Every structure is written in C-alpha cells, then in structure tokens.
Amino acid sequence: MDNKRLAELLFGDIDKTCEYYEKLYPPRDLPEGAKVTRLGPSPTGFIHLGNLYGALADERLAHTSGGVFYLRIEDTDQKRTVPGAVEMLTDTLSYFGVNFDEGADKNGETGAYGPYRQRERAAIYQTFAKALVEKGLAYPCFCTEEQLAQMRAEQEEKKENFGYYGKWAKHRDFTIEQIEEELKKGKSYVLRFRAPEPRGRYIEVEDAIRGTLRMPENDMDVVLLKSDKIPTYHFAHVVDDHLMRTTHVVRGEEWLATLPVHVQLFEALCWERPIYCHTATLMKIDGGVKRKLSKRKDPELSLEFYKAQGYTPTAVREYLIGVLNSNFEQWRMENAQLPLEEFAFSTEKMSVSGALFDIEKLSDVSKNYIASLDAQTVYDAITAWAKECDREYYQLLTRDKDFSISMISIGRGGDKPRKDISSWKQSKTFYSFFFDELFTIEDHYPANVSREDCISILEGYLSSYNHKDTQSEWFEKIRALGEKQGYAPKPQLYKKDPNAYKGHVGDVSGVIRAAITGRLNSPDVWCISQTLGEKRAGERIKKALEDLKR
Ligand code: GLU
C-alpha cells in the first residue's frame, strides 16, 4: 500500500506538518516539578459536584507545584453544546475558588497553546491523523451503521467479543484502489486506528493515584476521526494533552477502560505519555448502600444547591479537599488558622475506591469554618446571601445592624467558639428566636419541672432581674432562685443525692431559656438577654407566664 498516496488522498487539504505544530507549541518553560493540568468539560451548561471535585484536584496539583491549570472545551459533540456554557462554567468554578491560568474563557481565550476549543483544532487533529495514515497506522473505514449492527449481531451469535478488530475489521486491508473507488462513489468514512497485532499481552501503566495498573492490550481499531473529520475523545485527548504539554491527566475512573487505547496512540505518535491520575467516582450512602450520586435523586449533586442553601464556597472547598486527600483532616486540626492553600495536596493520598460524599460531614466542616469567622464577616456574608435568596431574612437582618451583629457575636471568638451555623439558610432557623416575627415555641419546659414551679421560677426571675447584672451575678441569682424552690445549685449535688432535690440549676435555667428562646438548647441566656434588651427579654417572660397560667 502506498501510504503516502493514501494520506494525500484523504487529507489533501492539510498543508501543515507535525513538526510545525511541535514547534508552535514548545515544551513549557516551567520550574522543575511544576505540574500542568487541565479541565476538559463538554460545554453542556450543567456543572455538578463531580466536576468541581475533579477541578479542585487539578487546580491544587497545578497551583501547589508552581504549574499551570488550563481550561479546554471538549465540544466535539455539537449536539451537547449549549450557548453561554463556558461563562457559566468559569463563573461557577470561580465562585468556589477554582480559577484557571489559561485556556478558554467567556471572552475567547488566553494562552499560547490554543485554540482551547476542540472544534477550532480540527486542522491540528487532521495533521496528526494524516501522519498516522502515512505510517500505515490509520485507515478509512466505510462501514455503514447497518453493516456495523449486522457485524455485532454475528458476533453475538458466534459468542465472540464485540467491536471492530482483527478479522472483523472489514476495511483494514482495503487496497488503495478499493479505497479510491469508495471515495469516488462519495461514500463517507471514519478514520480508524490500526491496532497492533494482538499478542495477548498485558500492559502496565503507572497511575499516580492507583499505582501500577495491569491491563490487557487493546486490539480494537478505534475511530480517530468521525465522518465529519472531527476527532473522538481518544484521539483528541492524546493530541491535545501532548501539544498543550499537560503533565498530569486527572480524569474520572470511567476512562480506565480505554486507557490501553490511549497508551497505544501515544506510542504510535512516538510521544511521551502524561502521568495519569484516575479519580474515584463520588458516591453516597443511601439506605446503607453505596451508590453514585444521581442528577434525578440528589439535589446536592448540582452546584446551585450549595449557593441556594448558602454553604460558603470555602467550606465546600475545604470539605472536598478532605474527600480528595485522606490526610487533610488531620492537617486541618493541627493547622486551624492556615489557609487551605498551604496544605500539600498530593495524588498519593487520593482514594482509589469510591469517594464518599456526606452532606452531614460537609455541614460539620462548614460549622467549623464559620465558627472561625468574626461577626462582621458573618453578617456581611449572610446579608449578601439573604439579599438574593431570602428577602424576609434580609429585611430582618438589616433593620438593626447593631442588633444583628450582637446576635451573631454570641459565642463567637475565644478558644472554644460555638459551632451553631452550617449554612446561611440554616442560620435563619437558628437565629429565628431573635426576631419576634419568627419566634416560635419549639420545646416544652424541662420535663421534671412542674407547671407551678415554672411559674414561680419565672416570677422570681422577673422580680429579681437586673439588666446590669454581670453574667456571674445573673447566674448566682438563678442558683439562689432554684435552691429556694428545691433545685440543687450544682448538677453534681443533684447527681450525688437525687432524692434530696427536684432537679438542679440546669433545669431552672432551662425554664428561663425556654421562655426566652422557645428552646431547651440555645447559646448563653444571659448573652441572649443582653442582645434582646431588657424590654424584649422581659416581654418574653411575661408572655410565657401568661401562657402558663392560662
Ligand atoms: N470531556 C471529557 C469528560 O467530560 C474529559 C475527560 C478528561 O478529562 O480527559 O469526561
């Protein structure tokens, strides 16, 4: 076969050479060890938690090594392309603190390794496809859909492996005359890779996350260019990651199955392979069973969910880094104050089996993070969120800013700050008792305190209350008040001799707490009363007394 003639026949319009592109995109001038990573999404207009999880791994690897993280739009499937998808993608990722150094963006692109949209790279792929044809490593296949379906049926009947390979590869050995004849008839074709003769061999690939992978060699003549000469993922990935000088390909484990194809393509083109990092799929436990997150069943898969709930982007990032790197949590405990960026993110600490996503855990991470912020920062963030997502809450928060700041300040700061708030949406539920419009009775009085005792405790409290009392003066009064009614002034005393008392001081303050907050659990009641002010705190007690006496 005259491969050169075939290459001209198929790609007569290609005027550049491989060398031209190699020169155009020289190896990057980066410090030793710098990693070049990329995100290669299809512009479908939907970006989910799994994308963010992968993007974070890419971003951290590049940015902790002084490397480059770029965005390549994989738009070879035009049916899935949605206008505005790039802007939406970069805006969303940026909201979560993931920013690109180079590549496609809403205004076009930046960087010296573009174009960064695959459709604009058609001539580049065709140049390398032409080179493969010249080397006898690619050939046109004229099979129609029907012929392929028929072949599949036959394979099924004979219990042979499905696919286009070996003796089933109908057009593998077409002569140039036969090819010319098909072309003359105007037949459309795809360009297929000529897989090396199968020898039942296994290949070994080092995966930075999974270690040595041993897998059977590929024997399929996979499609490189579709009938419109636009590449398949396999071919585009190899050409792009080589020419864009990617050092680490971080991608989902669903690509493991076709890794042997990619290995052969790199060999066929005589290129060094990037380091593969196949990430574990995000899973969740549902009814005791591990399963993939689903678009239909799990609202938490959508990134909009986190915005709508008012989870801070930082908390989401912190949480996902913890899912990605098993040693992050320990590091965070030892380095509570350091920014996340200082954590030495690595592929070795990434999980190989399904990574578990747990919204409860996210809430805990978020509580820790929010507890570390000062009141003004929290106020600004909640109001910014509420302005967009909850107008009622926004009005309440901004009606009296000093009041809101005082409310948010309770239990904040110090060595052991309270960890009440997991998201801005949940903060409304938590802070609701501070606003008369939202105040509701959620809990009953402590079960071991009789109605009569509740009344006398609240009456006694009201008559001895002095808004100027310090926290300890206030508490001493409550102790004394309780003791008079038969409640131990210290829980330990009650524990030692439970028959001698009706309860202890905790029950007494519980009655006051329930009257003021409508709950049995709340931050410090003295602090709450100081924030509410003498009048409003007093009114709550009076109202509770009215209800008790009814
Ligand atoms: N477009 C591919 C995807 O969305 C990219 C995979 C890769 O990162 O190589 O799955």
Coordinates of C-alpha atoms and ligand atoms in Angstrom, one line a residue:
M1 CA 0.0 0.0 0.0
D2 CA 1.2 3.4 -0.9
N3 CA 0.5 5.1 2.5
K4 CA 1.8 8.5 1.3
R5 CA -0.6 8.5 -1.6
L6 CA -3.5 7.4 0.7
A7 CA -2.6 10.2 3.2
E8 CA -2.8 12.8 0.3
L9 CA -6.0 11.3 -1.0
L10 CA -7.7 11.7 2.4
F11 CA -6.0 14.8 3.7
G12 CA -5.0 16.7 0.5
D13 CA -6.1 20.0 2.1
I14 CA -3.8 19.7 5.1
D15 CA -0.8 21.9 4.5
K16 CA 0.9 22.0 7.9
T17 CA 3.2 19.3 9.2
C18 CA 3.5 17.7 12.7
E19 CA 6.9 19.4 13.1
Y20 CA 5.1 22.8 12.5
Y21 CA 2.8 22.2 15.5
E22 CA 5.6 20.7 17.7
K23 CA 7.5 24.0 17.1
L24 CA 4.4 26.1 17.6
Y25 CA 3.7 24.6 21.0
P26 CA 7.2 24.0 22.5
P27 CA 7.7 22.4 25.9
R28 CA 6.7 24.9 28.6
D29 CA 9.3 26.8 30.4
L30 CA 8.4 25.9 34.0
P31 CA 10.4 25.1 37.1
E32 CA 11.3 21.5 37.8
G33 CA 8.4 19.6 39.2
A34 CA 5.7 22.1 38.1
K35 CA 2.5 20.3 37.0
V36 CA 0.4 21.2 34.1
T37 CA -3.2 20.1 34.5
R38 CA -6.4 20.8 32.6
L39 CA -10.1 20.5 32.9
G40 CA -11.8 19.2 29.7
P41 CA -15.5 19.6 30.1
S42 CA -18.1 19.4 27.4
P43 CA -20.0 22.7 27.2
T44 CA -23.3 21.2 28.2
G45 CA -24.3 24.0 30.6
F46 CA -24.5 21.6 33.5
I47 CA -21.7 21.5 36.0
H48 CA -22.0 19.4 39.1
L49 CA -20.2 18.4 42.3
G50 CA -18.2 15.7 40.5
N51 CA -16.8 18.4 38.1
L52 CA -15.9 20.6 41.0
Y53 CA -14.3 17.7 42.8
G54 CA -12.1 16.9 39.7
A55 CA -11.4 20.5 39.0
L56 CA -10.2 21.0 42.6
A57 CA -7.7 18.1 42.3
D58 CA -6.4 19.6 39.0
E59 CA -6.2 23.1 40.4
R60 CA -4.4 22.1 43.6
L61 CA -1.9 19.9 41.8
A62 CA -1.0 22.7 39.5
H63 CA -1.0 25.5 42.0
T64 CA 0.8 23.7 44.8
S65 CA 3.7 23.0 42.3
G66 CA 4.0 26.3 40.6
G67 CA 2.4 24.9 37.4
V68 CA -0.4 25.8 35.1
F69 CA -4.1 24.9 35.2
Y70 CA -6.0 25.5 32.0
L71 CA -9.5 25.1 30.6
R72 CA -10.0 23.1 27.4
I73 CA -13.5 22.9 26.0
E74 CA -14.3 19.5 24.6
D75 CA -17.0 20.4 22.2
T76 CA -16.6 17.7 19.6
D77 CA -20.2 16.6 20.2
Q78 CA -22.0 19.6 18.9
K79 CA -25.4 18.3 19.9
R80 CA -24.4 18.7 23.5
T81 CA -23.1 22.3 23.2
V82 CA -25.1 25.0 24.9
P83 CA -24.5 28.7 24.3
G84 CA -23.1 30.5 27.4
A85 CA -21.8 27.3 28.9
V86 CA -18.2 28.5 29.2
E87 CA -19.2 31.6 31.1
M88 CA -21.4 29.6 33.4
L89 CA -18.7 27.1 34.0
T90 CA -15.9 29.5 34.7
D91 CA -18.2 31.7 36.9
T92 CA -19.4 28.7 38.9
L93 CA -15.9 27.3 39.4
S94 CA -14.6 30.8 40.3
Y95 CA -17.4 31.1 42.9
F96 CA -15.9 28.0 44.5
G97 CA -12.4 29.5 44.3
V98 CA -11.2 27.5 41.4
N99 CA -9.6 29.7 38.8
F100 CA -7.8 28.9 35.5
D101 CA -4.5 30.4 34.5
E102 CA -5.0 29.8 30.8
G103 CA -7.4 28.5 28.2
A104 CA -11.0 29.2 27.1
D105 CA -12.9 31.9 28.8
K106 CA -16.1 33.8 28.2
N107 CA -14.4 36.4 26.1
G108 CA -12.4 34.0 24.0
E109 CA -9.2 32.6 25.4
T110 CA -5.8 33.3 26.7
G111 CA -2.6 31.4 26.5
A112 CA 0.0 30.2 23.9
Y113 CA -1.2 26.7 23.5
G114 CA -4.6 27.3 21.9
P115 CA -7.0 27.2 20.4
Y116 CA -8.6 25.8 23.5
R117 CA -11.9 24.7 21.9
Q118 CA -11.6 21.4 20.2
R119 CA -13.8 22.3 17.2
E120 CA -11.3 25.0 16.4
R121 CA -8.5 22.5 16.4
A122 CA -9.8 20.4 13.5
A123 CA -6.8 21.0 11.2
I124 CA -4.4 20.1 14.0
Y125 CA -6.0 16.7 14.6
Q126 CA -6.2 16.1 10.9
T127 CA -2.5 16.8 10.5
F128 CA -1.6 14.1 13.0
A129 CA -4.2 11.8 11.6
K130 CA -2.6 12.2 8.2
A131 CA 0.8 11.4 9.7
L132 CA -0.7 8.2 11.1
V133 CA -2.0 7.2 7.7
E134 CA 1.4 7.9 6.2
K135 CA 2.9 5.4 8.8
G136 CA 0.2 2.9 7.9
L137 CA -1.3 3.2 11.4
A138 CA -4.7 4.6 10.4
Y139 CA -7.1 3.8 7.6
P140 CA -10.5 4.8 6.3
C141 CA -13.5 2.5 7.2
F142 CA -16.6 2.8 5.0
C143 CA -18.9 0.6 7.1
T144 CA -22.4 1.9 7.4
E145 CA -24.4 1.8 10.7
E146 CA -26.3 -1.1 9.3
Q147 CA -23.2 -3.0 8.5
L148 CA -21.8 -2.4 12.0
A149 CA -25.1 -3.6 13.5
Q150 CA -25.0 -6.7 11.4
M151 CA -21.5 -7.4 12.4
R152 CA -22.5 -7.1 16.0
A153 CA -25.3 -9.5 15.6
E154 CA -23.0 -12.0 14.0
Q155 CA -20.5 -11.6 16.9
E156 CA -23.3 -12.2 19.4
E157 CA -24.3 -15.3 17.6
K158 CA -20.8 -16.7 17.5
K159 CA -20.2 -15.6 21.1
E160 CA -17.2 -13.5 20.0
N161 CA -16.1 -10.2 21.5
F162 CA -18.0 -7.2 20.2
G163 CA -16.2 -4.5 18.3
Y164 CA -14.1 -3.7 15.2
Y165 CA -10.9 -5.7 15.4
G166 CA -8.8 -8.4 13.8
K167 CA -10.8 -10.4 11.3
W168 CA -13.9 -8.3 11.8
A169 CA -12.1 -5.2 10.7
K170 CA -13.5 -5.2 7.3
H171 CA -11.7 -2.3 5.7
R172 CA -8.4 -2.8 7.5
D173 CA -6.7 -4.3 4.4
F174 CA -8.5 -2.5 1.6
T175 CA -6.2 -1.7 -1.3
I176 CA -5.7 1.9 -2.4
E177 CA -7.8 1.1 -5.5
Q178 CA -10.7 -0.1 -3.4
I179 CA -10.5 2.9 -1.2
E180 CA -10.4 5.2 -4.2
E181 CA -13.4 3.5 -5.6
E182 CA -15.4 4.0 -2.4
L183 CA -14.4 7.7 -2.3
K184 CA -15.4 8.2 -5.9
K185 CA -18.8 6.9 -5.0
G186 CA -18.9 9.7 -2.5
K187 CA -19.1 7.2 0.4
S188 CA -18.5 8.7 3.8
Y189 CA -15.9 7.1 6.1
V190 CA -14.4 7.3 9.5
L191 CA -10.7 7.1 10.1
R192 CA -9.7 4.1 12.3
F193 CA -6.6 3.4 14.2
R194 CA -4.7 0.2 13.1
A195 CA -4.2 -1.5 16.5
P196 CA -1.0 -3.5 16.8
E197 CA -1.3 -7.3 16.1
P198 CA -2.8 -8.8 19.2
R199 CA -0.4 -11.0 21.1
G200 CA -2.5 -11.4 24.2
R201 CA -0.1 -9.1 26.1
Y202 CA -0.7 -7.1 29.2
I203 CA 0.4 -3.5 29.5
E204 CA 1.5 -1.8 32.7
V205 CA 0.8 1.8 33.4
E206 CA 1.7 3.8 36.4
D207 CA -1.3 5.7 37.7
A208 CA -0.4 8.4 40.3
I209 CA -3.4 7.6 42.4
R210 CA -3.8 3.9 41.8
G211 CA -0.2 2.7 41.4
T212 CA 0.7 0.1 38.7
L213 CA -2.2 -0.8 36.5
R214 CA -2.0 -4.0 34.6
M215 CA -4.5 -4.4 31.8
P216 CA -4.9 -6.3 28.6
E217 CA -3.5 -4.6 25.5
N218 CA -6.1 -3.0 23.2
D219 CA -6.9 -4.8 19.9
M220 CA -9.8 -2.6 18.7
D221 CA -9.4 -0.4 15.6
V222 CA -11.0 2.5 17.4
V223 CA -12.3 5.5 15.5
L224 CA -9.9 8.5 15.5
L225 CA -11.8 10.9 13.3
K226 CA -15.6 10.7 12.7
S227 CA -17.1 11.1 9.3
D228 CA -17.0 14.9 9.6
K229 CA -13.3 14.6 10.4
I230 CA -13.9 15.8 14.0
P231 CA -11.9 13.6 16.4
T232 CA -13.2 11.2 19.0
Y233 CA -12.3 11.7 22.7
H234 CA -9.5 9.2 22.4
F235 CA -7.7 11.0 19.6
A236 CA -8.4 14.5 20.8
H237 CA -7.2 13.7 24.3
V238 CA -3.9 12.3 23.0
V239 CA -3.2 15.1 20.6
D240 CA -4.3 17.9 22.9
D241 CA -2.6 16.7 26.0
H242 CA 0.7 16.3 24.1
L243 CA 0.6 19.6 22.3
M244 CA -0.7 21.6 25.3
R245 CA 2.1 20.0 27.3
T246 CA -0.1 18.6 30.0
T247 CA 2.0 16.7 32.6
H248 CA -0.9 15.2 34.7
V249 CA -4.2 14.0 33.2
V250 CA -6.7 13.9 36.1
R251 CA -9.9 12.3 35.0
G252 CA -12.7 10.1 36.2
E253 CA -12.2 6.4 36.6
E254 CA -14.7 5.8 33.7
W255 CA -11.7 6.4 31.4
L256 CA -9.7 3.4 32.8
A257 CA -11.3 1.0 30.3
T258 CA -10.0 2.9 27.3
L259 CA -6.6 3.7 28.8
P260 CA -4.9 0.9 26.7
V261 CA -6.1 2.7 23.6
H262 CA -4.6 5.9 24.7
V263 CA -1.3 4.2 25.6
Q264 CA -1.1 2.7 22.0
L265 CA -1.9 6.1 20.5
F266 CA 0.9 7.8 22.4
E267 CA 3.2 5.0 21.2
A268 CA 2.0 5.3 17.6
L269 CA 2.8 9.0 17.7
C270 CA 6.1 8.4 19.5
W271 CA 5.2 10.8 22.3
E272 CA 5.9 10.6 26.0
R273 CA 2.7 10.0 28.0
P274 CA 1.5 12.3 30.6
I275 CA 1.0 10.9 34.1
Y276 CA -2.5 9.6 34.5
C277 CA -4.5 10.2 37.7
H278 CA -7.8 8.4 37.6
T279 CA -10.0 9.7 40.3
A280 CA -12.6 7.7 42.2
T281 CA -16.3 8.4 41.5
L282 CA -18.2 10.4 44.1
M283 CA -20.6 8.1 45.9
K284 CA -23.1 8.4 48.7
I285 CA -24.5 6.1 51.2
D286 CA -28.2 5.7 50.6
G287 CA -30.2 3.4 52.9
G288 CA -27.0 1.6 53.8
V289 CA -25.9 1.1 50.2
K290 CA -23.1 2.9 48.4
R291 CA -24.2 4.4 45.1
K292 CA -23.3 7.0 42.6
L293 CA -24.8 10.5 43.0
S294 CA -27.7 10.9 40.7
K295 CA -28.9 14.0 39.0
R296 CA -32.5 13.0 39.5
K297 CA -32.4 11.8 43.1
D298 CA -29.7 14.0 44.7
P299 CA -30.2 17.8 44.7
E300 CA -26.7 18.0 46.3
L301 CA -25.2 16.9 43.0
S302 CA -26.0 20.3 41.5
L303 CA -23.7 23.2 42.5
E304 CA -26.7 25.5 42.5
F305 CA -27.8 23.7 45.6
Y306 CA -24.8 25.0 47.6
K307 CA -25.5 28.5 46.6
A308 CA -29.2 28.3 47.3
Q309 CA -28.5 26.8 50.8
G310 CA -25.9 29.4 51.5
Y311 CA -23.0 27.0 52.1
T312 CA -19.8 29.1 51.9
P313 CA -17.7 28.3 48.9
T314 CA -14.7 27.9 51.2
A315 CA -16.5 25.3 53.3
V316 CA -17.4 23.3 50.2
R317 CA -13.8 23.5 49.1
E318 CA -12.5 22.5 52.5
Y319 CA -14.8 19.6 52.5
L320 CA -14.0 18.4 49.0
I321 CA -10.3 18.6 49.7
G322 CA -10.9 16.4 52.7
V323 CA -12.7 13.9 50.5
L324 CA -9.8 14.0 47.9
N325 CA -6.9 13.8 50.3
S326 CA -7.2 11.5 53.3
N327 CA -4.6 13.4 55.4
F328 CA -6.3 16.8 55.1
E329 CA -8.5 16.5 58.1
Q330 CA -5.5 15.8 60.4
W331 CA -3.6 18.7 58.8
R332 CA -6.6 21.0 59.4
M333 CA -6.8 20.0 63.1
E334 CA -3.1 20.8 63.5
N335 CA -3.3 24.0 61.4
A336 CA -6.6 25.5 62.2
Q337 CA -5.5 29.0 61.2
L338 CA -3.7 28.3 58.0
P339 CA -5.3 28.9 54.6
L340 CA -6.2 25.8 52.7
E341 CA -3.7 26.8 50.0
E342 CA -0.8 25.8 52.3
F343 CA -1.9 22.2 52.5
A344 CA 0.4 19.9 50.5
F345 CA -2.1 18.3 48.2
S346 CA -1.0 15.1 46.6
T347 CA -2.2 12.3 44.4
E348 CA -0.8 9.6 46.7
K349 CA -3.4 10.5 49.3
M350 CA -6.3 10.2 47.0
S351 CA -8.8 7.4 47.4
V352 CA -8.9 4.5 44.9
S353 CA -12.3 3.1 45.7
G354 CA -15.4 5.4 45.6
A355 CA -15.0 8.7 47.4
L356 CA -17.9 9.2 49.8
F357 CA -19.9 12.3 49.8
D358 CA -21.7 13.0 53.0
I359 CA -23.7 16.2 53.4
E360 CA -23.6 15.9 57.2
K361 CA -19.9 15.9 57.1
L362 CA -20.0 19.0 54.9
S363 CA -22.2 20.7 57.5
D364 CA -19.6 19.9 60.2
V365 CA -16.8 21.2 58.2
S366 CA -18.8 24.3 57.4
K367 CA -19.7 24.8 61.1
N368 CA -16.0 24.7 62.0
Y369 CA -15.2 27.2 59.3
I370 CA -18.0 29.6 60.1
A371 CA -17.1 29.4 63.8
S372 CA -13.6 30.7 62.9
L373 CA -15.0 33.9 61.2
D374 CA -15.7 37.2 63.0
A375 CA -19.2 38.6 63.4
Q376 CA -18.8 41.3 60.9
T377 CA -17.7 38.8 58.2
V378 CA -20.6 36.5 59.0
Y379 CA -23.0 39.4 59.0
D380 CA -21.8 40.5 55.6
A381 CA -22.0 37.0 54.1
I382 CA -25.4 36.2 55.5
T383 CA -26.9 39.5 54.3
A384 CA -25.3 39.1 50.9
W385 CA -26.8 35.7 50.6
A386 CA -30.2 36.7 52.0
K387 CA -30.4 39.7 49.7
E388 CA -30.5 37.2 46.8
C389 CA -32.2 34.2 48.3
D390 CA -34.4 35.3 51.2
R391 CA -35.8 38.8 51.2
E392 CA -37.7 38.4 54.5
Y393 CA -34.5 37.4 56.3
Y394 CA -32.6 40.2 54.6
Q395 CA -35.1 42.8 55.9
L396 CA -34.9 41.4 59.4
L397 CA -31.1 41.3 59.5
T398 CA -30.6 44.8 58.1
R399 CA -33.4 46.5 60.1
D400 CA -31.0 47.0 63.0
K401 CA -27.5 46.1 62.1
D402 CA -26.0 46.5 65.6
F403 CA -28.6 44.1 66.9
S404 CA -27.7 41.5 64.2
I405 CA -24.0 41.9 64.9
S406 CA -24.6 41.5 68.6
M407 CA -26.7 38.4 67.9
I408 CA -24.0 36.9 65.6
S409 CA -21.3 37.7 68.2
I410 CA -22.8 35.5 70.8
G411 CA -20.4 32.5 71.5
R412 CA -18.0 33.7 68.8
G413 CA -14.3 34.1 69.4
G414 CA -12.2 32.6 72.2
D415 CA -10.7 29.1 72.4
K416 CA -14.0 27.3 72.0
P417 CA -16.3 29.2 69.8
R418 CA -19.8 27.8 69.3
K419 CA -20.4 25.8 66.2
D420 CA -24.1 26.5 65.5
I421 CA -24.1 27.7 61.9
S422 CA -23.6 25.3 59.0
S423 CA -25.1 27.4 56.2
W424 CA -26.7 30.8 55.8
K425 CA -30.1 29.2 55.2
Q426 CA -29.8 27.2 58.4
S427 CA -28.7 30.4 60.2
K428 CA -32.2 31.7 59.8
T429 CA -33.7 28.7 61.6
F430 CA -31.0 29.0 64.2
Y431 CA -31.4 32.8 64.8
S432 CA -35.1 32.8 64.4
F433 CA -35.9 33.4 68.1
F434 CA -34.1 36.7 68.0
F435 CA -36.8 38.1 65.7
D436 CA -40.3 38.4 67.1
E437 CA -41.7 37.8 63.6
L438 CA -40.0 34.3 63.5
F439 CA -40.1 33.4 67.2
T440 CA -41.9 30.1 67.9
I441 CA -42.1 27.8 70.8
E442 CA -40.2 24.7 69.8
D443 CA -39.6 22.9 73.0
H444 CA -41.6 22.4 76.2
Y445 CA -40.2 23.3 79.6
P446 CA -37.9 20.7 81.2
A447 CA -40.0 17.6 81.9
N448 CA -39.1 17.4 85.5
V449 CA -40.3 20.9 86.4
S450 CA -43.9 21.2 87.2
R451 CA -46.1 24.0 85.8
E452 CA -46.3 25.6 89.3
D453 CA -42.5 25.6 89.6
C454 CA -42.2 27.1 86.1
I455 CA -44.5 29.9 87.1
S456 CA -42.7 30.6 90.4
I457 CA -39.2 30.4 88.7
L458 CA -40.3 32.8 86.0
E459 CA -42.0 35.2 88.5
G460 CA -38.9 35.0 90.8
Y461 CA -36.6 35.6 87.9
L462 CA -38.6 38.6 86.7
S463 CA -38.7 40.3 90.1
S464 CA -35.0 39.9 90.8
Y465 CA -33.8 40.6 87.3
N466 CA -31.4 43.5 86.8
H467 CA -30.2 44.1 83.3
K468 CA -27.0 45.5 84.6
D469 CA -26.0 42.3 86.4
T470 CA -22.8 40.7 85.1
Q471 CA -23.0 37.1 83.8
S472 CA -21.9 35.6 87.1
E473 CA -24.2 37.8 89.2
W474 CA -27.0 36.8 87.0
F475 CA -26.2 33.1 87.3
E476 CA -25.8 33.4 91.1
K477 CA -29.3 34.7 91.3
I478 CA -30.6 31.8 89.3
R479 CA -28.9 29.4 91.6
A480 CA -30.4 31.0 94.6
L481 CA -33.8 31.1 93.0
G482 CA -33.7 27.4 92.2
E483 CA -32.4 26.5 95.6
K484 CA -35.4 28.2 97.2
Q485 CA -37.6 26.0 95.1
G486 CA -35.8 22.8 95.9
Y487 CA -33.4 22.6 92.9
A488 CA -29.7 21.7 93.6
P489 CA -27.5 24.8 92.9
K490 CA -25.0 22.4 91.2
P491 CA -25.6 19.4 88.9
Q492 CA -23.1 17.4 90.9
L493 CA -25.0 17.8 94.1
Y494 CA -28.1 16.6 92.4
K495 CA -26.3 13.6 91.0
K496 CA -24.9 12.6 94.4
D497 CA -28.3 12.7 96.0
P498 CA -31.1 12.9 93.5
N499 CA -33.8 12.2 96.1
A500 CA -33.0 15.4 98.0
Y501 CA -33.9 17.7 95.1
K502 CA -36.5 18.2 92.4
G503 CA -33.7 18.8 89.9
H504 CA -30.8 21.2 89.5
V505 CA -29.8 24.6 88.4
G506 CA -29.7 23.5 84.8
D507 CA -33.4 22.8 84.9
V508 CA -34.1 26.2 86.4
S509 CA -32.1 28.0 83.7
G510 CA -33.8 25.7 81.2
V511 CA -37.2 27.1 82.2
I512 CA -35.9 30.7 81.6
R513 CA -34.2 29.6 78.4
A514 CA -37.4 28.0 77.1
A515 CA -39.4 31.1 78.0
I516 CA -37.0 33.5 76.2
T517 CA -35.9 31.4 73.2
G518 CA -38.7 28.8 72.9
R519 CA -36.0 26.1 73.0
L520 CA -34.1 24.0 75.5
N521 CA -30.9 24.3 73.6
S522 CA -29.5 27.7 72.8
P523 CA -26.4 29.9 73.4
D524 CA -26.0 31.5 76.8
V525 CA -29.2 33.0 78.1
W526 CA -27.6 36.0 79.7
C527 CA -25.9 36.9 76.4
I528 CA -29.2 36.5 74.6
S529 CA -31.0 38.7 77.1
Q530 CA -28.3 41.4 76.7
T531 CA -28.8 41.3 72.9
L532 CA -32.6 41.3 73.1
G533 CA -32.5 44.1 75.6
E534 CA -34.3 44.3 78.9
K535 CA -37.7 45.2 77.5
R536 CA -37.9 42.4 74.9
A537 CA -36.4 39.7 77.2
G538 CA -38.9 40.8 79.9
E539 CA -41.8 40.6 77.5
R540 CA -40.9 37.1 76.5
I541 CA -41.0 36.0 80.2
K542 CA -44.3 37.8 80.8
K543 CA -45.8 36.2 77.7
A544 CA -44.6 32.8 78.9
L545 CA -46.2 33.4 82.3
E546 CA -49.5 34.3 80.6
D547 CA -49.4 31.1 78.7
L548 CA -48.5 29.0 81.7
K549 CA -51.4 30.5 83.7
R550 CA -54.0 30.0 81.0
Ligands
GLU1 N1 -14.6 15.6 28.1 C1 -14.2 14.6 29.0 C2 -15.2 14.4 30.0 O1 -16.0 15.3 30.2 C3 -12.9 14.9 29.6 C4 -12.2 13.8 30.2 C5 -10.7 14.1 30.5 O2 -10.5 14.9 31.5 O3 -9.9 13.7 29.9 O4 -15.4 13.4 30.6

